[in-house]
Structure formats: structure tokens, C-alpha cells
Coordinates of C-alpha atoms and ligand atoms in Angstrom, one line a residue:
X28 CA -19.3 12.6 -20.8
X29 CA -21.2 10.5 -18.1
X30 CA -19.0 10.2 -14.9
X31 CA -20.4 8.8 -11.2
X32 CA -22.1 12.3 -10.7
X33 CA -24.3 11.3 -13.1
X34 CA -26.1 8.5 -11.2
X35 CA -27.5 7.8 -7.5
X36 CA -26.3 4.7 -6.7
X37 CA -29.1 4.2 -4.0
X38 CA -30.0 0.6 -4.0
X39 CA -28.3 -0.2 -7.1
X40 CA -25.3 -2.5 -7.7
X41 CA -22.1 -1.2 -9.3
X42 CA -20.0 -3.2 -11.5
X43 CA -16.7 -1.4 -11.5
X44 CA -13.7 -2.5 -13.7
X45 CA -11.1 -1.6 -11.6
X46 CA -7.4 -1.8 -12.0
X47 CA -5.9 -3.7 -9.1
X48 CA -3.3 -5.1 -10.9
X49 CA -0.7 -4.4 -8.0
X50 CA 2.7 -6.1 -7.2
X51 CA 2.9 -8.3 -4.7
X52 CA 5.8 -9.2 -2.5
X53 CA 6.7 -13.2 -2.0
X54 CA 4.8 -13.5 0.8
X55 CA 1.6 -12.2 -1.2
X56 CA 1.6 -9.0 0.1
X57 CA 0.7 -5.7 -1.3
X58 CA 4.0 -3.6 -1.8
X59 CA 2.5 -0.3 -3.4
X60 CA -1.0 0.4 -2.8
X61 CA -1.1 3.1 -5.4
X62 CA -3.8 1.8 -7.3
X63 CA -5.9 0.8 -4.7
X64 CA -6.0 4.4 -3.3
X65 CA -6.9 5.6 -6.5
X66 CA -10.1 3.4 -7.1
X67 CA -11.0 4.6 -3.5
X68 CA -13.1 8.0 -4.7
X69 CA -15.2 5.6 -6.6
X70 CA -16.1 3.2 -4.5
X71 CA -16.9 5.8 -1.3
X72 CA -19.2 7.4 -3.7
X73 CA -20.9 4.3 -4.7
X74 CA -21.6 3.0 -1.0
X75 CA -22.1 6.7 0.5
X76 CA -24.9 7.0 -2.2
X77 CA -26.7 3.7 -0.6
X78 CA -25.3 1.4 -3.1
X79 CA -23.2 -1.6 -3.1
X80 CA -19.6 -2.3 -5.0
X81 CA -18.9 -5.2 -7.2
X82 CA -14.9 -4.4 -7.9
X83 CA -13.4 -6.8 -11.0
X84 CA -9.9 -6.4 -11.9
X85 CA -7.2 -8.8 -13.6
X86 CA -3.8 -9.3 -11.6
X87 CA -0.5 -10.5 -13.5
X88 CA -1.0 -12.7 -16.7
X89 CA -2.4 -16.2 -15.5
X90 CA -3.6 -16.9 -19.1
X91 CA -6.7 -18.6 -18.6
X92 CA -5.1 -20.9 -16.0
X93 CA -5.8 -20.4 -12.5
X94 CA -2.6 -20.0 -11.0
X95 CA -3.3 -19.7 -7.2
X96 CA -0.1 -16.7 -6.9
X97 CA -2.3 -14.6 -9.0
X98 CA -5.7 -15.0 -6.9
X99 CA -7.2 -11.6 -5.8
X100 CA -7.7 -13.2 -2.4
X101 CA -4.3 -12.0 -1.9
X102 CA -5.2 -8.2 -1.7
X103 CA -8.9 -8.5 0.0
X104 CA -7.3 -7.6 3.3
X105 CA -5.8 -4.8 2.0
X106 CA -8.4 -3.3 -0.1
X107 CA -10.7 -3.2 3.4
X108 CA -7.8 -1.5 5.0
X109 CA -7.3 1.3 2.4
X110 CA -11.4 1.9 1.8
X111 CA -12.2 1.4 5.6
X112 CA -14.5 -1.2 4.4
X113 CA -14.6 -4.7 5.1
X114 CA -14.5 -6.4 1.5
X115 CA -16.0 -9.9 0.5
X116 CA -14.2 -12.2 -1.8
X117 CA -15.4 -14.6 -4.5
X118 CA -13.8 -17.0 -5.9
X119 CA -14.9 -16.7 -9.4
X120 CA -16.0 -13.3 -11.6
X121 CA -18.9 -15.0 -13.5
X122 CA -21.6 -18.4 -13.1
X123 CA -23.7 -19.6 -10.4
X124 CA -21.2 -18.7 -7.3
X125 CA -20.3 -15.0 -8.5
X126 CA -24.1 -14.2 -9.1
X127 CA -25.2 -15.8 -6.0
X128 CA -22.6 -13.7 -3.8
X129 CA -23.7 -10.1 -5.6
X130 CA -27.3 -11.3 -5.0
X131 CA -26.6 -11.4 -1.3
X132 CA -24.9 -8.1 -1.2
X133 CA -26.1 -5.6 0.9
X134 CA -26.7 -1.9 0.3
X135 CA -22.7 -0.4 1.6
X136 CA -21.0 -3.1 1.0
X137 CA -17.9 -4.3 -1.2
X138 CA -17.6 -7.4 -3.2
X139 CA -14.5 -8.1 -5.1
X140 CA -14.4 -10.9 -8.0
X141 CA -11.3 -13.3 -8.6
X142 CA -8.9 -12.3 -10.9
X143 CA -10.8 -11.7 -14.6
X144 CA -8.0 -13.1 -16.4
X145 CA -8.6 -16.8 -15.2
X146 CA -10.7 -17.0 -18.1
X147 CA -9.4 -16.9 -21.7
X148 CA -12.6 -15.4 -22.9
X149 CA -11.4 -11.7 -20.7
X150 CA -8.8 -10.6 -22.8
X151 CA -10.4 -12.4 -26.4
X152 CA -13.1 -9.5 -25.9
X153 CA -15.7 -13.2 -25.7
X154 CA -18.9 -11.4 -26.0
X155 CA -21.0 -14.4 -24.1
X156 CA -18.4 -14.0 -21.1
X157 CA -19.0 -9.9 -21.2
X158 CA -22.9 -10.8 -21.1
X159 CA -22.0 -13.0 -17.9
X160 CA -20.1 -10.5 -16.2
X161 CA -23.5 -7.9 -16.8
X162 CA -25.7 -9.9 -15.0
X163 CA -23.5 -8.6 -11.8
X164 CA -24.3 -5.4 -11.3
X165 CA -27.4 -2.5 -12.5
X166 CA -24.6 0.2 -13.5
X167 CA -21.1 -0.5 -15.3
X168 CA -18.5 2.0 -13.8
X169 CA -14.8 1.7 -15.5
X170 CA -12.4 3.4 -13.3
X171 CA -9.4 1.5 -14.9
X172 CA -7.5 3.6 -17.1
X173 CA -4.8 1.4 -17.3
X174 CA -6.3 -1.3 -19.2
X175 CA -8.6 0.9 -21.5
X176 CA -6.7 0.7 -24.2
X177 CA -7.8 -3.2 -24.6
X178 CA -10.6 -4.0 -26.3
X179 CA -11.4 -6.7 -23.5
X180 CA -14.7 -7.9 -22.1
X181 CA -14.9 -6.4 -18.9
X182 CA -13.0 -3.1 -20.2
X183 CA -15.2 -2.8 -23.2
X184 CA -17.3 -4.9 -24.1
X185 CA -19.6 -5.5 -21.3
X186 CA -20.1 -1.9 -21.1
X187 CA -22.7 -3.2 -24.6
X188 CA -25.1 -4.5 -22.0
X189 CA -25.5 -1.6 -20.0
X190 CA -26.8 1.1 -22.5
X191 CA -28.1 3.9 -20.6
X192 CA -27.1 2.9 -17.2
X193 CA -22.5 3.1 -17.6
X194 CA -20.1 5.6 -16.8
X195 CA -16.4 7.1 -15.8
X196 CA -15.3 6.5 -12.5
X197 CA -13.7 9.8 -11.0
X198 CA -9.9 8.1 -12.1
X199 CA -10.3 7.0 -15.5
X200 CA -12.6 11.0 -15.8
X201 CA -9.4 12.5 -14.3
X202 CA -7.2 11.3 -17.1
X203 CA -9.4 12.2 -19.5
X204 CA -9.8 15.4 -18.5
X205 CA -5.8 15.6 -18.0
X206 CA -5.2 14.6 -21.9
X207 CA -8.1 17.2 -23.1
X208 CA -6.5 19.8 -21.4
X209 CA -2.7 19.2 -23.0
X210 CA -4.4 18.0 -26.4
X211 CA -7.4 20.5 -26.9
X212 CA -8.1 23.4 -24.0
X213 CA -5.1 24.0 -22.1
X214 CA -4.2 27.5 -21.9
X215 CA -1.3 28.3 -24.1
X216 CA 1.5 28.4 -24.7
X217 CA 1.4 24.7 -25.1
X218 CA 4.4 22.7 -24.2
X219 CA 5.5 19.3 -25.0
X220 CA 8.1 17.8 -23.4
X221 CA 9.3 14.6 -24.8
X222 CA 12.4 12.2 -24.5
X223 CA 12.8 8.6 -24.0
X224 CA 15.1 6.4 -26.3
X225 CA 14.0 6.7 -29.5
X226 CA 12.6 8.1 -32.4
X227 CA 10.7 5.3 -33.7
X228 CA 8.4 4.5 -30.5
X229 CA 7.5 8.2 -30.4
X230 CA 6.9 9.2 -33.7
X231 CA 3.2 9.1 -34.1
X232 CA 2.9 11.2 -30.9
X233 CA 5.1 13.7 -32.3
X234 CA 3.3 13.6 -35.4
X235 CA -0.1 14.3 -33.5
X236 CA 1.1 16.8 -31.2
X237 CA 2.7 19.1 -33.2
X238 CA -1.1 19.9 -34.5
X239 CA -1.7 21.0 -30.3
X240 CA 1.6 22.7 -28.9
X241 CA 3.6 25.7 -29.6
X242 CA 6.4 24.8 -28.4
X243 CA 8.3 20.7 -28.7
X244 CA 11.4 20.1 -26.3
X245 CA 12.9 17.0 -27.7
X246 CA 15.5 15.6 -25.6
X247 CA 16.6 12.0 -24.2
X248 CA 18.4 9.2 -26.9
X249 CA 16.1 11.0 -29.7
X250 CA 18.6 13.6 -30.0
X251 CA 20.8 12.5 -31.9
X252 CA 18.8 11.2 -34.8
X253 CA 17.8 14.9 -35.2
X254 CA 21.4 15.9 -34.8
X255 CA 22.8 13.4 -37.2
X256 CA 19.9 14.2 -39.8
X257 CA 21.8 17.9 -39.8
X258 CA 25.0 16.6 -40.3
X259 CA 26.4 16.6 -36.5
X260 CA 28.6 14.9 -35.4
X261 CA 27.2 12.4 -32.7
X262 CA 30.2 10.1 -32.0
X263 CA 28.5 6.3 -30.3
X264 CA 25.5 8.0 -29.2
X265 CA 22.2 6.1 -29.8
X266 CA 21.0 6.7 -33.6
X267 CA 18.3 5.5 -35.7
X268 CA 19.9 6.3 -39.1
X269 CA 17.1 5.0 -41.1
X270 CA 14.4 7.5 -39.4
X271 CA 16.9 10.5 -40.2
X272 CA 14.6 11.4 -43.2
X273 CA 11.9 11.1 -40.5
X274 CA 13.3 13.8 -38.2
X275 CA 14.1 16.2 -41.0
X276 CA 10.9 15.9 -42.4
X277 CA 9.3 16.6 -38.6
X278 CA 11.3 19.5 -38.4
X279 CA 9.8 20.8 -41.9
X280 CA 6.6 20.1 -40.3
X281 CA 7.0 21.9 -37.2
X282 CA 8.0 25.3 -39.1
X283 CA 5.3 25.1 -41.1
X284 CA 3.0 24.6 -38.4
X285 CA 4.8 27.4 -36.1
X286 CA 5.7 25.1 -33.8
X287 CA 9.1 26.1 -31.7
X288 CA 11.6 23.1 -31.7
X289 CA 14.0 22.6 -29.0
X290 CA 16.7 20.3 -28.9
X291 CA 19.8 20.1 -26.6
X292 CA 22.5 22.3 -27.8
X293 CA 25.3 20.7 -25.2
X294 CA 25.5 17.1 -23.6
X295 CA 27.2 14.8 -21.0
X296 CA 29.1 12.8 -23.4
X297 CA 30.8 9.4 -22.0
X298 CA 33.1 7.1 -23.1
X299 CA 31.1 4.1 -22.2
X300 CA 27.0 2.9 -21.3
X301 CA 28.4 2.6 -17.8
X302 CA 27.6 5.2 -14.7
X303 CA 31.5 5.1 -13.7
X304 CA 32.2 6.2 -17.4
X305 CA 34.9 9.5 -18.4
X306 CA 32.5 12.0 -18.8
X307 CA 33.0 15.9 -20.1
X308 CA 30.5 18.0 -21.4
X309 CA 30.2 18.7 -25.5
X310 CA 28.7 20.5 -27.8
X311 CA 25.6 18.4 -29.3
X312 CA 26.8 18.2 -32.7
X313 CA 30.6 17.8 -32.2
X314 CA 30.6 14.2 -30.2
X315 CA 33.8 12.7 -30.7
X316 CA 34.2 8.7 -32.2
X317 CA 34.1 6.2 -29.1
X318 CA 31.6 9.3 -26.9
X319 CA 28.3 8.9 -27.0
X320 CA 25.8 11.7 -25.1
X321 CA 23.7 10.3 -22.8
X322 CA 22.2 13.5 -20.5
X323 CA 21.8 16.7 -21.2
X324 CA 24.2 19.4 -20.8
X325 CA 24.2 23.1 -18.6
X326 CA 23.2 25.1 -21.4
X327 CA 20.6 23.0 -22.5
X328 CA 18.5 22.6 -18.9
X329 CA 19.0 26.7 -18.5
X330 CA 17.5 26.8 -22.6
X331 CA 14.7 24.2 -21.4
X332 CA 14.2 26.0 -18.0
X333 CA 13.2 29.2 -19.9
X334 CA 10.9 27.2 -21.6
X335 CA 9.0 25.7 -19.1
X336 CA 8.6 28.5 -17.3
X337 CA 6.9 30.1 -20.5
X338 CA 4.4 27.5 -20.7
X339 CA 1.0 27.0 -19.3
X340 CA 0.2 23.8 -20.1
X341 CA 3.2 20.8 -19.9
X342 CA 3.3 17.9 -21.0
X343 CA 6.1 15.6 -19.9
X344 CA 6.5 12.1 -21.6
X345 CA 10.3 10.1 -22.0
X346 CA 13.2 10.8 -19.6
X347 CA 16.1 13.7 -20.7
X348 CA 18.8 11.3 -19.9
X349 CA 19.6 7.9 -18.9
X350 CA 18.3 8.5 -15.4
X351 CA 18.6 5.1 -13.9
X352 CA 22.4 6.0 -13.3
X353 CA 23.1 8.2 -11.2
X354 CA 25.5 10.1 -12.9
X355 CA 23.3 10.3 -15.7
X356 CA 20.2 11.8 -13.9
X357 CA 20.9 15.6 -13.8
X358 CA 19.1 16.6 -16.5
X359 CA 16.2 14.2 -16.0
X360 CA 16.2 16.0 -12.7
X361 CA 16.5 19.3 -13.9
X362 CA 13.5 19.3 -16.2
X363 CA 11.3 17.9 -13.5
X364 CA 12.4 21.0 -10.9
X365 CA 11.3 23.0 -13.5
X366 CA 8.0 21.5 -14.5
X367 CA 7.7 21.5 -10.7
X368 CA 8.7 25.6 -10.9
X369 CA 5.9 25.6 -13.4
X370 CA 3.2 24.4 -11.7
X371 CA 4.0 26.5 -8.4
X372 CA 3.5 29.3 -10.9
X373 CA 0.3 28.1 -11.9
X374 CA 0.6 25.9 -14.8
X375 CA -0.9 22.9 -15.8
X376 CA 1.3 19.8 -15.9
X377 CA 0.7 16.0 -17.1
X378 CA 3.1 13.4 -16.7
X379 CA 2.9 10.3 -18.6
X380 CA 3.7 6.9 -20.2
X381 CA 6.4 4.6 -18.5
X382 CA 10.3 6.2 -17.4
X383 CA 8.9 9.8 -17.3
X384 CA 6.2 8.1 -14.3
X385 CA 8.9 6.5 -12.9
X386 CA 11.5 9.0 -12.7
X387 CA 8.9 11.8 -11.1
X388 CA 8.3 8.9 -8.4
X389 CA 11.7 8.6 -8.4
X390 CA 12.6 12.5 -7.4
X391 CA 10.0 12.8 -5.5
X392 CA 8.0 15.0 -8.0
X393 CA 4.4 13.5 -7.9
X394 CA 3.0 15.4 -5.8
X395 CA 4.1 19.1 -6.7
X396 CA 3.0 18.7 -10.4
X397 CA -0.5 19.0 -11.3
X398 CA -1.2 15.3 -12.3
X399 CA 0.5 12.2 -13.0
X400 CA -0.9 9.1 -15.4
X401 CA -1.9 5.6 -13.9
X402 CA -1.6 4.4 -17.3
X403 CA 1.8 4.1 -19.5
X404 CA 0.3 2.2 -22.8
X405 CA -3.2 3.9 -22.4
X406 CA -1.4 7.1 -22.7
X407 CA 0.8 6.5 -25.3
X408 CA -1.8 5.4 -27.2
X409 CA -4.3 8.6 -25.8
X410 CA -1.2 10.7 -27.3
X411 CA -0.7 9.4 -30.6
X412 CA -4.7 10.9 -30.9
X413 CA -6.5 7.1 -30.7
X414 CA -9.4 6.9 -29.1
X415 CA -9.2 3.7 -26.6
X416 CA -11.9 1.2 -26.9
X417 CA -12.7 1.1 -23.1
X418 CA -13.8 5.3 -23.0
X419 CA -15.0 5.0 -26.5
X420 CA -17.6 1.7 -25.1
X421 CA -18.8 4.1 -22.6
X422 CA -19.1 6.8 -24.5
X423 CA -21.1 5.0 -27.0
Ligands
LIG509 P1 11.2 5.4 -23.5 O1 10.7 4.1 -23.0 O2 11.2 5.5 -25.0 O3 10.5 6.6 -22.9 O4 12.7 5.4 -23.2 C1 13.2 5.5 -21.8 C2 14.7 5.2 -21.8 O5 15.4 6.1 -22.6 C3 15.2 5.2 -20.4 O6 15.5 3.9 -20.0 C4 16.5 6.1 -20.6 O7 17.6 5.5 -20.0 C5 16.7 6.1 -22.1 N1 17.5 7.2 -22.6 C6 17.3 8.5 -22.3 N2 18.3 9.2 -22.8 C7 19.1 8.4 -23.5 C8 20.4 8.6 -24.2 N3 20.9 9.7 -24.4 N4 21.0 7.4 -24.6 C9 20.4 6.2 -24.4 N5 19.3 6.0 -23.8 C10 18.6 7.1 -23.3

């Protein structure tokens, strides 16, 4: 695998796909510099080696138009701040103006193109358009995880006019590593940890993990599919009926595989979708008509608790409970503290894809667990055992 360590960027010009896709406030502002920090290894590297920084990145979906909210002018200011560096804007990413402006870049510093996704031809893969965007720097560098599970020209395809001279940036390496170590050389025991709504959005990651872990915590709205499929009782509660087959056949799978299954055995059951809902806690498979379960219950976090601290290597992907009320959040809670508990004890933990980021920022968790995903679709898709187009371009 060819990361940044690879090259000396002395005198050379490097084309990083970065992914700057950052929310912006209505005055245009920056309002979480997140991503910004994390392309900042990269580009340090770049310029401390004697080199020169050509950063492209989309912002927000301007469809080929070019919608003047969605101009990466907006965030120059910003991106000097955060890399110490004063950073030059152009205001196109390919033709005569973008080449001129990387031709009259000097060895330390930064050049950042307007926002890719002006142009169609970005996201359609265009292969001319990938062959402009190549005549803008001597070494491709994609440090944007996010996006590189698009096939698009300056996340992939470009990356064909640079054989022999592309690599990984240190983020998008870092979340490769991150996967490999939960999917192929983590120390074991294995754990995955998955929730989320349900079944049917997870099922080929369950599919292809239970091939890598030893031990499967599935919690969240998924329950009670695999409830129901035993003949529980599971009151309102969220239910896929036609993947019950599904869920009885993954549990067949698991036990021939030797994979340990965990599922709640008590839940907060309400009497409504509503955070000022009755609540009282019940046994998982005896949910009475007009209750429906939606966090886990005390016996359940202590079972998962003595899981998590058994494992070496976590994964964590889909939230335990419907965490975005308050009263709802315990268990989602719980589970991180323990991951958390985990790590302190030396194991390796990865959260990622969507809620499960969200609720670790949430609680305050990102920084006492051992890594957390920039990416939610490009690690879905990383967990389901695809191989994205934008590592596979570089690989190549
Ligand atoms: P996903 O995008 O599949 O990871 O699903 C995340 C969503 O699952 C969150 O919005 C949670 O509120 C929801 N969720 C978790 N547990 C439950 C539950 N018991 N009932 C309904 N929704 C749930």
C-alpha cells in the first residue's frame, strides 16, 4: 500500500482529493472544522518535504451549476487558519485559469480549486475531465475517504493518469488500516457491535462479518426482527416481518460458524415514539400490544458490558437505542462507556457509519476510543467486504 511516506515531495506538485465538504453557517462560515483538521497531516507533509499543495474537494451538491453558496472561496480563510498557511484560491478546478494558477505555484505553498462538482463530468466519472484535472499536479494523493466509495473523476479516475506516481494520504491510510484491523488482523476475540434501525440496511454486513468476529452484539430496532423470528412477543416495536426468515437463517449461520450471538434479553418498552412516553422495563420477548422497545434494558448493558470488556478488537456501527431522545439514550450511552472501558484496557476500537459517529460525538466519546470513521457510506460499504473504487484506483 503506497501512502505519502512513499514519496519526497521536493519540488513536485500534489494533487490531493480532499474532502472539504464542510457545513457552512448562513453567513458562509465554517461551523465544524473537522475535516479540515484531518486533511492537515497531509498537506504539512507535502510542503515540509519542499513541495507544493493543489487541494480539490466538492462542497454540497451544485449539480453542474455554479451556485455561488457552494463556492470553496467560502472556506479559503479558514483552511489557512487551521494549516498555518496562507491558501490561494481559483476559481475553476480545470482549463486555462486552474493550470495557469498551479503553474505559478511556488515550492510551500497551497492552492485550493473551486468546488469539483460545478462540473457534471465530476461525479459521471468523465474520463476527458479526470485527464484535465491530471495536468495539475506530478503526484495524485487521495486523502478523502469520504467520497471513495464513488467511482468519480477526481476520486478515481484521475488516479489512471498517474501510474507510478499516486498514493494514500495519512487519513484515507488511517481508515484503511482501521477496517483491516476489525476485518482481518485484529487481535481476538473479535467483537462486533451493531444496532441501528433495521435489519434490511445491515444485512450484508452481518453477512460478511460473521466470517471475522467471534462474538455479534446485535442491538438497536434490529431486535425485534430476531425476537419475533423466535416467536416473542414484541408488542409495536419496529419489525421487518418479511426478513424474519432472514434472521433465523443468520442465526443458523452464526452457530455454524462459532460465532457468539448477543441480543438484548430486557428493554425500555414505551407506550408511544415520544420521549415523554410511559415507560417500564420488559422482558425482550414478552412486549405487551400498544409497547414497543426502543432502548435497551439493565440486564442487557451489564450482559453487553461483559462483552466488551472480553474483546480486543471492537467494532461499533448503529445506535442501541433511539438515542436522539433523551430518555431513550441510556443504553446507547452505556455501550459507548464500555467501549470506552475497553480501550483504556487496551483494546482496539472503530466506530463507524452514520448515528453510531454521531452519537460518540454526541457523549463525548471520540476521543477516548481508538479511532472514529470520517466516512459513513464508505464504511458501510468497506463493511459489507466491497472494495471502494477510489483505494482500489490507487491501488491499481
Ligand atoms: P441506522 O441508520 O440503521 O444505523 O439507524 C439509526 C437509527 O436507529 C437511529 O435514528 C435510532 O433512533 C434508530 N433506532 C435504534 N433503536 C431503535 C428502536 N428500538 N426502535 C426504533 N428505532 C431505533
Amino acid at each position: 500500500m503506497k501512502t505519502l511516506d512513499d514519496y519526497n515531495f521536493e519540488n513536485k506538485k500534489a494533487l490531493i482529493r480532499v474532502d472539504f465538504n464542510v457545513p457552512l453557517n448562513d453567513n458562509f462560515e465554517v461551523v465544524d472544522i473537522n475535516r479540515i483538521e484531518a486533511a492537515k497531516p497531509t498537506i504539512i507533509k507535502v510542503l515540509e518535504d519542499g513541495g507544493s499543495a493543489v487541494l480539490m474537494s466538492h462542497l454540497g451538491r451544485p449539480k453542474g451549476e455554479r451556485n455561488p453558496d457552494l463556492s470553496l472561496k467560502h472556506i479559503c480563510a479558514t483552511v489557512s487558519d487551521v494549516i498555518g498557511v496562507a491558501v490561494k484560491f481559483v476559481e475553476d478546478c480545470v482549463g486555462d485559469q486552474a493550470e495557469k494558477a498551479v503553474a505559478e505555484l511556488q515550492n510551500g505553498e497551497v492552492l485550493l480549486l473551486e468546488n469539483l462538482r460545478y462540473h457534471n463530468e465530476e461525479e459521471k466519472g468523465d474520463a476527458a475531465f479526470a485527464e484535465k484535472l491530471s495536468k495539475l499536479g506530478d503526484i495524485y494523493v487521495n486523502d478523502a475517504f469520504g467520497t471513495a466509495h464513488r467511482a468519480h473523476a477526481s476520486t478515481t479516475i484521475v488516479a489512471n493518469y498517474f501510474a507510478g506516481a499516486k498514493c494514500f494520504g495519512y487519513l484515507l491510510a488511517k481508515e484503511i488500516l482501521a477496517i483491516e484491523k476489525v476485518m482481518r488482523t485484529g487481535e481476538k476475540p473479535v467483537l462486533a457491535i451493531l444496532g441501528g434501525a433495521k435489519v434490511s440496511s445491515k444485512i450484508t454486513i452481518i453477512e460478511n462479518i460473521l466470517d471475522k468476529v467471534d462474538d455479534l452484539i446485535i442491538g438497536g430496532g434490529m431486535t425485534y426482527t430476531f425476537i419475533k423470528a423466535q416467536g416473542g412477543e414484541v408488542g409495536d416495536s419496529i419489525c421487518e416481518d418479511d426478513k424474519m426468515e432472514l434472521a433465523m437463517e443468520i442465526l443458523k449461520q452464526a452457530k455454524e460458524k462459532g460465532v457468539n450471538i448477543h441480543i438484548p434479553v430486557d428493554v425500555i418498552a414505551a407506550d408511544d415514539f415520544s420521549n415523554t412516553a410511559n415507560t417500564k422495563i420488559v422482558d425482550v420477548d414478552k412486549i405487551p400490544a400498544g409497547w414497543q422497545g426502543l432502548d435497551a434494558g439493565p440486564k442487557t448493558l451489564e450482559n453487553f458490558k461483559n462483552v466488551i470488556l472480553g474483546a480486543k478488537t471492537i467494532l461499533w456501527n448503529g445506535p442501541i437505542g433511539v438515542f436522539e431522545m433523551g430518555n431513550f439514550a441510556n443504553g446507547t450511552i452505556a455501550i459507548g462507556n464500555s467501549i470506552v472501558e475497553a480501550t483504556s484496557n487496551g483494546a482496539f476500537s472503530l466506530v463507524g457509519g452514520g448515528d453510531s459517529v454521531a452519537a460518540v460525538k454526541q457523549f463525548g466519546f471520540e476521543e477516548k476510543v481508538s479511532y472514529v470513521s470520517t466516512g459513513g457510506g464508505a464504511m458501510l460499504e468497506s463493511l459489507e467486504g466491497k472494495t471502494l473504487p477510489g483505494i482500489a484506483a490507487i491501488l491499481a
